[in-house]
Amino acid sequence: QQQVKQSPQSLIVQKGGISIINCAYENTAFDYFPWYQQFPGKGPALLIAIRPDVSEKKEGRFTISFNKSAKQFSLHIMDSQPGDSATYFCAPYRDNAGNMLTFGGGTRLMVKP
Amino acid sequence: NAGVTQTPKFRVLKTGQSMTLLCAQDMNHEYMYWYRQDPGMGLRLIHYSVGEGTTAKGEVPDGYNVSRLKKQNFLLGLESAAPSQTSVYFCASRSNREGQGALGRANVLTFGAGSRLTVL
């Protein structure tokens, strides 16, 4: 069974600081590494994702760093804002494959003004 | 284009009652998933389907049944509700078409807005 471990469970950051969330996985067949963002009362939505052929991807203040040999990837939020306060999930999977798709346990981020 | 629609949004049941949650998607997606979300437990996969007429167990399938009689619909049933099934349920779907490789885009999950179920 696929295992995905996410850390930390919760994170408090001051406005303007850097938020870092980590995800470790076991299945080396994964070929897509997304982070989902969920606001209270809403379903999760894709935030940013990376393929294993690159080590880093940046979209605005959000960056994914990928370490294939360590089977880990992380989300970095630069200049964190109160509006970034949400729960973040990693959910690596095999694209174009119909199998179980499991999520990390989630990280609740609070950005203090 | 509605995406993924879940009904009902809220429901209160008594222990032992049965009910069905409906998930409908209009994106012609092959894969569909039911998750439950509990405080501090993240999203846990209940059942999933890789196509019309097929279903498979996820991480926490006990106490639930599913059916995928039509491609666009994925039903989650509780035959005899228990207080432990009090949760928020999310349906999600995604395509099985090959993703766009190095461009980074793939068949991402699209979620519904959730169904909050309380079992007394």
Short mmCIF file of C-alpha atoms in Angstrom, two decimals, chain A residues 99-100, chain B residues 45-49 55-62 64 66:
data_model
loop_
_atom_site.label_atom_id
_atom_site.label_comp_id
_atom_site.label_asym_id
_atom_site.label_seq_id
_atom_site.Cartn_x
_atom_site.Cartn_y
_atom_site.Cartn_z
CA ASN A 99 -4.95 3.14 -8.77
CA MET A 100 -5.30 4.27 -5.20
CA LEU B 45 -9.67 7.16 0.65
CA ILE B 46 -12.85 5.11 1.09
CA HIS B 47 -13.47 3.64 -2.36
CA TYR B 48 -12.53 4.52 -5.88
CA SER B 49 -13.49 3.63 -9.44
CA THR B 55 -15.09 -0.13 -8.04
CA ALA B 56 -12.26 -0.87 -5.63
CA LYS B 57 -11.59 -0.53 -1.92
CA GLY B 58 -9.47 2.26 -0.54
CA GLU B 59 -7.88 2.69 2.87
CA VAL B 60 -11.07 2.78 4.98
CA PRO B 61 -13.85 0.91 3.10
CA ASP B 62 -15.63 -0.78 6.00
CA TYR B 64 -19.51 1.84 3.01
CA VAL B 66 -20.26 2.28 -3.76
#
